[in-house]
Amino acid sequence: MALSIAIVGLPNVGKSTLFNALTKNNVLAANYPFATIEPNVGIVAVPDVRLAKLAELYHPEKIVAATVTFVDVAGLVRGASTGEGLGNQFLAHIRETGAICQVVRAFEDSDVIHVENAIDPKADIETINTELILADLATVSHRLDKMKGELKTNPKLQPLADLLQKTKAGLDAGKLAGSFLSKGELTVVRELQLLTAKPFIIAFNVSEEQLSDGALKQRLEAIVAPCPTVFLSAKLEAELSELAASESAELLASLGQDKSGLDQLATAGFSALGLQTFLTAGPKEVRAWTIHHGYTAPQAAGVIHTDFEKGFIKAQVVSYHDLIAAGSEAAAKAAGKLRLEGKDYLMRDGDVVEFRFNV
């Protein structure tokens, strides 16, 4: 299970520059619309200081971090849902991801043209949302049309038809599906892969100077509340990607920042999708595993291997912080911090686990 985030936005807002920095790929970033003509995919390790700390205790052969997959989609323009620009061929790529990150330009730069010839974050967000809503309206309307005939032979489909009518009405009113459908209703319409049913993250692309502008951040957050927001400078992220970890941290600190753009997006993405990580540690490897909140110990074991879930017996669990404080598994056990949990145990973020199973 991996976190996947589509990076979308208008042309020339810094999407590809940010993608290049996050994935350290050399994707074309040009000062004209549609510099990205195919979706670029990058799989990135999620920064996690816990892994290095555990490695100091276990001296593993390798360290494996959790990952996040970023998909850089061509710049959308007004009318994209009906084929304007590069059209809705790119909207299809968004449907495969777990969350949508809208990169919104807030920086001023006369050398980088804006497709609407004005820096207006609110208007940009509305443009992107409108295109996603229109794309979803086409999907829902098409499904409703097909159901007209199906209902004649299968009246049991009426509740679904009613839900789709509700969805269509909400979209017609300019609302994102995720804002007016309940969790249960979203599950029912999941097969349609509605774009506006996905969790949204707004990434405001600002200048280095704006990173410390608290008043600006408050104004921008008010535009999209309660949607999760991150503030980053794609230009700065590009610089950070070329530096060693220690130099990167030093540069961030000099700007009053404690997290890189990758850290922020990964954190926001995990939160938006209800994900967390548990850890396994031993001489062969130290590894972070991604699971949903609410997973039981057997379900978490199944993420490693389906046989682990089928033959689950017990989980030996210690919290990361307790383990580090104790200094070793033996010391954690002696302190009563290492315990055996059964099938009903709900996993917690940062659990260090060894599964016992029989196959």
Short mmCIF file of C-alpha atoms in Angstrom, two decimals:
data_model
loop_
_atom_site.label_atom_id
_atom_site.label_comp_id
_atom_site.label_asym_id
_atom_site.label_seq_id
_atom_site.Cartn_x
_atom_site.Cartn_y
_atom_site.Cartn_z
CA MET A 1 0.00 0.00 0.00
CA ALA A 2 1.50 3.32 -1.03
CA LEU A 3 0.42 6.92 -0.86
CA SER A 4 -0.25 8.34 -4.33
CA ILE A 5 -0.78 12.02 -5.06
CA ALA A 6 -1.64 13.72 -8.36
CA ILE A 7 -0.02 17.12 -8.78
CA VAL A 8 -2.42 19.35 -10.72
CA GLY A 9 -2.82 23.03 -11.44
CA LEU A 10 -2.85 25.63 -14.16
CA PRO A 11 0.14 25.91 -16.50
CA ASN A 12 3.21 27.74 -15.17
CA VAL A 13 2.35 27.49 -11.47
CA GLY A 14 5.46 25.44 -10.66
CA LYS A 15 4.09 21.89 -10.84
CA SER A 16 6.90 20.38 -12.86
CA THR A 17 9.57 22.33 -11.00
CA LEU A 18 8.18 20.94 -7.76
CA PHE A 19 7.89 17.43 -9.21
CA ASN A 20 11.50 17.58 -10.41
CA ALA A 21 12.64 18.60 -6.94
CA LEU A 22 10.59 16.00 -5.08
CA THR A 23 11.64 13.14 -7.32
CA LYS A 24 15.03 14.53 -8.36
CA ASN A 25 14.09 13.79 -11.95
CA ASN A 26 15.00 15.99 -14.89
CA VAL A 27 11.49 16.54 -16.23
CA LEU A 28 11.12 19.42 -18.69
CA ALA A 29 10.03 22.57 -16.85
CA ALA A 30 9.37 25.30 -19.40
CA ASN A 31 7.83 28.77 -19.38
CA TYR A 32 4.91 27.87 -21.62
CA PRO A 33 1.71 25.85 -21.25
CA PHE A 34 1.83 22.05 -21.62
CA ALA A 35 5.53 21.61 -20.88
CA THR A 36 4.35 18.29 -19.47
CA ILE A 37 2.81 16.33 -22.34
CA GLU A 38 2.76 12.92 -20.68
CA PRO A 39 2.09 12.27 -17.01
CA ASN A 40 5.38 11.88 -15.16
CA VAL A 41 5.44 9.43 -12.28
CA GLY A 42 7.97 9.46 -9.48
CA ILE A 43 8.16 7.18 -6.45
CA VAL A 44 9.82 8.90 -3.52
CA ALA A 45 10.94 7.66 -0.12
CA VAL A 46 9.09 9.40 2.71
CA PRO A 47 11.57 11.08 5.08
CA ASP A 48 11.43 9.29 8.45
CA VAL A 49 14.05 9.96 11.12
CA ARG A 50 12.82 6.93 13.06
CA LEU A 51 14.39 4.58 10.53
CA ALA A 52 17.88 5.95 11.08
CA LYS A 53 17.46 5.72 14.85
CA LEU A 54 16.33 2.10 14.62
CA ALA A 55 19.25 1.35 12.32
CA GLU A 56 21.61 2.47 15.09
CA LEU A 57 20.11 -0.24 17.32
CA TYR A 58 19.84 -3.09 14.79
CA HIS A 59 22.64 -2.38 12.26
CA PRO A 60 20.52 -3.73 9.37
CA GLU A 61 21.74 -4.67 5.92
CA LYS A 62 19.29 -2.18 4.44
CA ILE A 63 16.74 0.49 5.33
CA VAL A 64 13.43 0.69 3.45
CA ALA A 65 11.25 3.78 3.84
CA ALA A 66 7.56 4.12 3.10
CA THR A 67 6.94 5.66 -0.31
CA VAL A 68 4.75 8.25 -1.93
CA THR A 69 4.00 8.21 -5.66
CA PHE A 70 3.70 11.60 -7.31
CA VAL A 71 1.99 11.97 -10.68
CA ASP A 72 2.71 15.24 -12.47
CA VAL A 73 -0.26 15.96 -14.75
CA ALA A 74 -0.17 18.45 -17.62
CA GLY A 75 -1.41 21.93 -16.78
CA LEU A 76 -5.19 22.13 -16.89
CA VAL A 77 -6.84 25.14 -18.47
CA ARG A 78 -10.37 26.48 -18.58
CA GLY A 79 -12.36 24.03 -20.72
CA ALA A 80 -10.09 21.02 -20.09
CA SER A 81 -13.09 18.86 -19.19
CA THR A 82 -14.47 19.35 -22.71
CA GLY A 83 -11.15 18.89 -24.50
CA GLU A 84 -9.63 22.38 -24.32
CA GLY A 85 -5.84 22.44 -24.28
CA LEU A 86 -4.62 18.88 -23.92
CA GLY A 87 -8.10 17.94 -22.78
CA ASN A 88 -9.44 15.42 -20.37
CA GLN A 89 -7.00 12.68 -21.40
CA PHE A 90 -4.98 13.87 -18.42
CA LEU A 91 -7.93 13.81 -16.06
CA ALA A 92 -7.93 10.03 -16.47
CA HIS A 93 -4.49 9.84 -14.88
CA ILE A 94 -5.79 11.66 -11.79
CA ARG A 95 -8.44 8.98 -11.28
CA GLU A 96 -5.76 6.42 -10.46
CA THR A 97 -4.34 8.38 -7.52
CA GLY A 98 -5.44 8.49 -3.89
CA ALA A 99 -5.34 12.25 -3.38
CA ILE A 100 -5.12 15.42 -5.42
CA CYS A 101 -2.61 18.16 -4.68
CA GLN A 102 -3.46 21.46 -6.33
CA VAL A 103 -0.36 23.57 -6.80
CA VAL A 104 -1.49 27.19 -6.65
CA ARG A 105 0.75 30.06 -7.61
CA ALA A 106 1.07 32.86 -5.08
CA PHE A 107 4.47 34.27 -6.11
CA GLU A 108 5.01 37.25 -8.41
CA ASP A 109 7.47 36.91 -11.28
CA SER A 110 7.20 38.98 -14.45
CA ASP A 111 9.47 36.50 -16.24
CA VAL A 112 7.02 33.61 -15.73
CA ILE A 113 3.75 34.20 -17.53
CA HIS A 114 0.44 33.28 -15.93
CA VAL A 115 -2.12 31.66 -18.22
CA GLU A 116 -4.81 34.06 -16.93
CA ASN A 117 -2.38 37.04 -16.88
CA ALA A 118 -3.01 37.69 -13.18
CA ILE A 119 -1.92 36.19 -9.85
CA ASP A 120 -5.21 35.25 -8.21
CA PRO A 121 -5.01 32.06 -6.08
CA LYS A 122 -8.75 31.97 -5.39
CA ALA A 123 -9.65 32.24 -9.08
CA ASP A 124 -7.06 29.59 -9.99
CA ILE A 125 -8.49 27.13 -7.45
CA GLU A 126 -12.01 27.79 -8.72
CA THR A 127 -10.89 27.16 -12.31
CA ILE A 128 -9.34 23.79 -11.46
CA ASN A 129 -12.28 22.78 -9.25
CA THR A 130 -14.73 23.69 -12.01
CA GLU A 131 -12.94 21.51 -14.54
CA LEU A 132 -12.87 18.56 -12.14
CA ILE A 133 -16.55 19.07 -11.30
CA LEU A 134 -17.50 19.21 -14.99
CA ALA A 135 -15.54 16.02 -15.64
CA ASP A 136 -17.38 14.29 -12.79
CA LEU A 137 -20.73 15.59 -14.06
CA ALA A 138 -20.03 13.93 -17.41
CA THR A 139 -19.20 10.66 -15.63
CA VAL A 140 -22.31 10.71 -13.43
CA SER A 141 -24.63 11.75 -16.27
CA HIS A 142 -23.32 8.95 -18.46
CA ARG A 143 -23.93 6.41 -15.68
CA LEU A 144 -27.47 7.73 -15.10
CA ASP A 145 -28.24 7.43 -18.78
CA LYS A 146 -27.17 3.79 -18.75
CA MET A 147 -29.28 3.13 -15.65
CA LYS A 148 -32.53 4.17 -17.35
CA GLY A 149 -32.70 0.84 -19.13
CA GLU A 150 -31.24 -1.14 -16.23
CA LEU A 151 -33.91 0.11 -13.82
CA LYS A 152 -36.67 -1.41 -15.96
CA THR A 153 -35.29 -4.89 -15.40
CA ASN A 154 -33.71 -4.36 -11.98
CA PRO A 155 -35.71 -2.02 -9.67
CA LYS A 156 -33.22 -2.75 -6.86
CA LEU A 157 -30.89 -0.25 -8.54
CA GLN A 158 -33.21 2.63 -7.58
CA PRO A 159 -31.27 3.57 -4.39
CA LEU A 160 -28.10 3.87 -6.47
CA ALA A 161 -29.94 5.96 -9.07
CA ASP A 162 -31.20 8.23 -6.29
CA LEU A 163 -27.67 8.63 -4.93
CA LEU A 164 -26.36 9.47 -8.39
CA GLN A 165 -29.11 12.07 -8.80
CA LYS A 166 -28.07 13.58 -5.46
CA THR A 167 -24.46 13.57 -6.64
CA LYS A 168 -25.39 15.22 -9.93
CA ALA A 169 -27.38 17.92 -8.13
CA GLY A 170 -24.46 18.70 -5.81
CA LEU A 171 -22.00 18.87 -8.69
CA ASP A 172 -24.41 21.08 -10.65
CA ALA A 173 -24.36 23.43 -7.66
CA GLY A 174 -20.58 23.71 -7.98
CA LYS A 175 -19.72 21.52 -4.97
CA LEU A 176 -16.98 18.91 -4.72
CA ALA A 177 -18.45 15.42 -4.19
CA GLY A 178 -16.32 14.92 -1.10
CA SER A 179 -17.93 17.94 0.54
CA PHE A 180 -21.55 16.78 0.42
CA LEU A 181 -21.52 12.97 0.22
CA SER A 182 -21.18 10.93 3.41
CA LYS A 183 -18.39 8.41 3.88
CA GLY A 184 -20.84 5.61 3.16
CA GLU A 185 -22.15 7.30 0.04
CA LEU A 186 -18.62 7.87 -1.23
CA THR A 187 -17.99 4.15 -0.82
CA VAL A 188 -21.06 3.35 -2.93
CA VAL A 189 -19.95 5.59 -5.82
CA ARG A 190 -16.27 4.63 -5.56
CA GLU A 191 -16.46 2.58 -8.77
CA LEU A 192 -17.03 5.82 -10.72
CA GLN A 193 -13.62 7.13 -9.55
CA LEU A 194 -14.97 10.63 -9.17
CA LEU A 195 -12.19 13.21 -9.13
CA THR A 196 -13.93 15.52 -6.66
CA ALA A 197 -14.52 12.65 -4.23
CA LYS A 198 -10.78 12.40 -3.56
CA PRO A 199 -9.09 14.18 -0.66
CA PHE A 200 -7.62 17.54 -1.69
CA ILE A 201 -4.40 19.20 -0.56
CA ILE A 202 -3.66 22.79 -1.57
CA ALA A 203 0.03 23.55 -2.04
CA PHE A 204 0.62 27.29 -2.30
CA ASN A 205 3.78 27.92 -4.29
CA VAL A 206 5.32 31.03 -2.77
CA SER A 207 8.63 32.86 -2.96
CA GLU A 208 11.33 32.28 -0.33
CA GLU A 209 10.45 35.64 1.21
CA GLN A 210 6.78 34.71 1.47
CA LEU A 211 7.54 31.52 3.41
CA SER A 212 7.82 33.56 6.60
CA ASP A 213 4.84 35.83 5.85
CA GLY A 214 2.28 34.73 8.45
CA ALA A 215 -0.36 37.24 7.35
CA LEU A 216 -0.20 35.99 3.76
CA LYS A 217 -0.56 32.39 4.91
CA GLN A 218 -3.63 33.26 6.97
CA ARG A 219 -5.26 34.97 3.97
CA LEU A 220 -4.56 32.04 1.69
CA GLU A 221 -5.67 29.42 4.21
CA ALA A 222 -8.98 31.28 4.59
CA ILE A 223 -9.64 30.79 0.87
CA VAL A 224 -9.61 26.99 1.09
CA ALA A 225 -10.51 26.19 4.71
CA PRO A 226 -10.95 23.47 5.91
CA CYS A 227 -8.91 21.87 3.10
CA PRO A 228 -5.35 20.92 4.22
CA THR A 229 -2.74 23.42 3.03
CA VAL A 230 1.02 23.46 2.68
CA PHE A 231 3.25 26.39 1.84
CA LEU A 232 6.39 25.77 -0.14
CA SER A 233 8.66 27.32 -2.70
CA ALA A 234 9.17 25.08 -5.73
CA LYS A 235 12.28 27.08 -6.56
CA LEU A 236 13.67 26.48 -3.06
CA GLU A 237 12.76 22.78 -3.24
CA ALA A 238 14.80 22.56 -6.44
CA GLU A 239 17.79 24.02 -4.59
CA LEU A 240 17.30 21.68 -1.63
CA SER A 241 17.22 18.63 -3.90
CA GLU A 242 20.80 19.36 -4.94
CA LEU A 243 22.13 19.59 -1.37
CA ALA A 244 23.25 17.02 1.16
CA ALA A 245 20.79 16.34 3.98
CA SER A 246 22.74 18.42 6.52
CA GLU A 247 23.06 21.36 4.14
CA SER A 248 19.38 21.11 3.22
CA ALA A 249 18.36 21.23 6.88
CA GLU A 250 20.65 24.20 7.46
CA LEU A 251 19.16 26.14 4.55
CA LEU A 252 15.61 25.42 5.72
CA ALA A 253 16.48 26.53 9.25
CA SER A 254 17.95 29.79 7.93
CA LEU A 255 14.55 30.49 6.38
CA GLY A 256 12.68 29.59 9.56
CA GLN A 257 11.39 26.31 8.12
CA ASP A 258 11.62 22.89 9.76
CA LYS A 259 10.11 20.77 6.98
CA SER A 260 10.79 20.43 3.27
CA GLY A 261 8.02 20.38 0.69
CA LEU A 262 8.28 16.58 0.48
CA ASP A 263 7.86 16.30 4.25
CA GLN A 264 4.84 18.58 4.18
CA LEU A 265 3.12 16.86 1.27
CA ALA A 266 3.76 13.38 2.66
CA THR A 267 2.41 14.39 6.07
CA ALA A 268 -0.66 16.05 4.53
CA GLY A 269 -1.23 13.10 2.21
CA PHE A 270 -1.02 10.51 4.98
CA SER A 271 -3.44 12.56 7.06
CA ALA A 272 -5.90 13.17 4.19
CA LEU A 273 -6.04 9.47 3.31
CA GLY A 274 -6.13 8.22 6.89
CA LEU A 275 -2.79 6.43 6.62
CA GLN A 276 -0.11 5.68 9.17
CA THR A 277 3.08 3.64 9.36
CA PHE A 278 4.30 0.82 11.52
CA LEU A 279 7.90 -0.36 11.66
CA THR A 280 9.75 -3.65 11.53
CA ALA A 281 13.36 -3.91 12.63
CA GLY A 282 16.04 -6.57 12.58
CA PRO A 283 19.53 -7.34 11.28
CA LYS A 284 18.27 -7.86 7.71
CA GLU A 285 16.29 -4.64 7.38
CA VAL A 286 14.60 -1.75 9.11
CA ARG A 287 11.42 -0.85 7.29
CA ALA A 288 8.36 1.41 7.40
CA TRP A 289 5.03 -0.05 6.25
CA THR A 290 1.97 1.98 5.25
CA ILE A 291 -1.47 0.98 6.56
CA HIS A 292 -4.86 2.58 7.14
CA HIS A 293 -5.87 3.90 10.54
CA GLY A 294 -8.02 1.26 12.20
CA TYR A 295 -6.10 -1.72 10.87
CA THR A 296 -5.85 -4.66 13.25
CA ALA A 297 -2.59 -6.51 13.82
CA PRO A 298 -3.53 -9.33 11.40
CA GLN A 299 -4.44 -6.81 8.68
CA ALA A 300 -1.10 -5.06 9.16
CA ALA A 301 0.66 -8.41 8.95
CA GLY A 302 -1.15 -9.02 5.66
CA VAL A 303 0.46 -5.92 4.18
CA ILE A 304 3.82 -7.66 4.57
CA HIS A 305 2.53 -10.98 3.22
CA THR A 306 -0.94 -12.49 2.92
CA ASP A 307 0.31 -15.66 4.65
CA PHE A 308 1.16 -13.60 7.72
CA GLU A 309 -2.47 -12.54 8.03
CA LYS A 310 -3.86 -16.04 7.38
CA GLY A 311 -1.60 -17.68 9.94
CA PHE A 312 -1.48 -14.83 12.45
CA ILE A 313 -0.85 -15.90 16.05
CA LYS A 314 0.44 -12.88 17.96
CA ALA A 315 2.19 -9.56 17.42
CA GLN A 316 5.16 -8.55 19.58
CA VAL A 317 4.77 -4.78 19.88
CA VAL A 318 6.73 -1.91 21.38
CA SER A 319 6.25 1.76 20.61
CA TYR A 320 9.11 3.43 18.78
CA HIS A 321 9.62 6.01 21.52
CA ASP A 322 9.69 3.38 24.28
CA LEU A 323 12.18 1.29 22.33
CA ILE A 324 14.53 4.20 21.68
CA ALA A 325 14.28 5.33 25.31
CA ALA A 326 15.11 1.81 26.53
CA GLY A 327 17.99 1.38 24.11
CA SER A 328 17.26 -2.23 23.12
CA GLU A 329 14.48 -4.79 22.86
CA ALA A 330 15.81 -6.59 25.92
CA ALA A 331 15.75 -3.39 27.98
CA ALA A 332 12.25 -2.51 26.68
CA LYS A 333 11.05 -5.98 27.69
CA ALA A 334 12.62 -5.65 31.14
CA ALA A 335 10.83 -2.32 31.55
CA GLY A 336 7.51 -3.89 30.64
CA LYS A 337 7.21 -1.88 27.41
CA LEU A 338 7.33 -4.84 25.02
CA ARG A 339 4.09 -6.78 24.89
CA LEU A 340 2.21 -9.48 22.98
CA GLU A 341 -1.01 -8.44 21.24
CA GLY A 342 -3.75 -10.57 19.69
CA LYS A 343 -6.06 -10.41 16.68
CA ASP A 344 -8.12 -7.49 17.99
CA TYR A 345 -5.19 -5.14 18.56
CA LEU A 346 -5.54 -1.84 16.67
CA MET A 347 -2.22 -0.72 15.25
CA ARG A 348 -0.77 2.64 16.21
CA ASP A 349 1.55 4.88 14.26
CA GLY A 350 5.13 4.12 15.20
CA ASP A 351 4.53 0.60 16.53
CA VAL A 352 7.65 -1.53 16.12
CA VAL A 353 6.30 -5.00 15.45
CA GLU A 354 7.40 -8.59 15.01
CA PHE A 355 4.59 -10.85 13.83
CA ARG A 356 4.30 -14.46 14.92
CA PHE A 357 2.42 -16.70 12.51
CA ASN A 358 1.96 -20.27 11.40
CA VAL A 359 1.54 -21.31 7.76
#
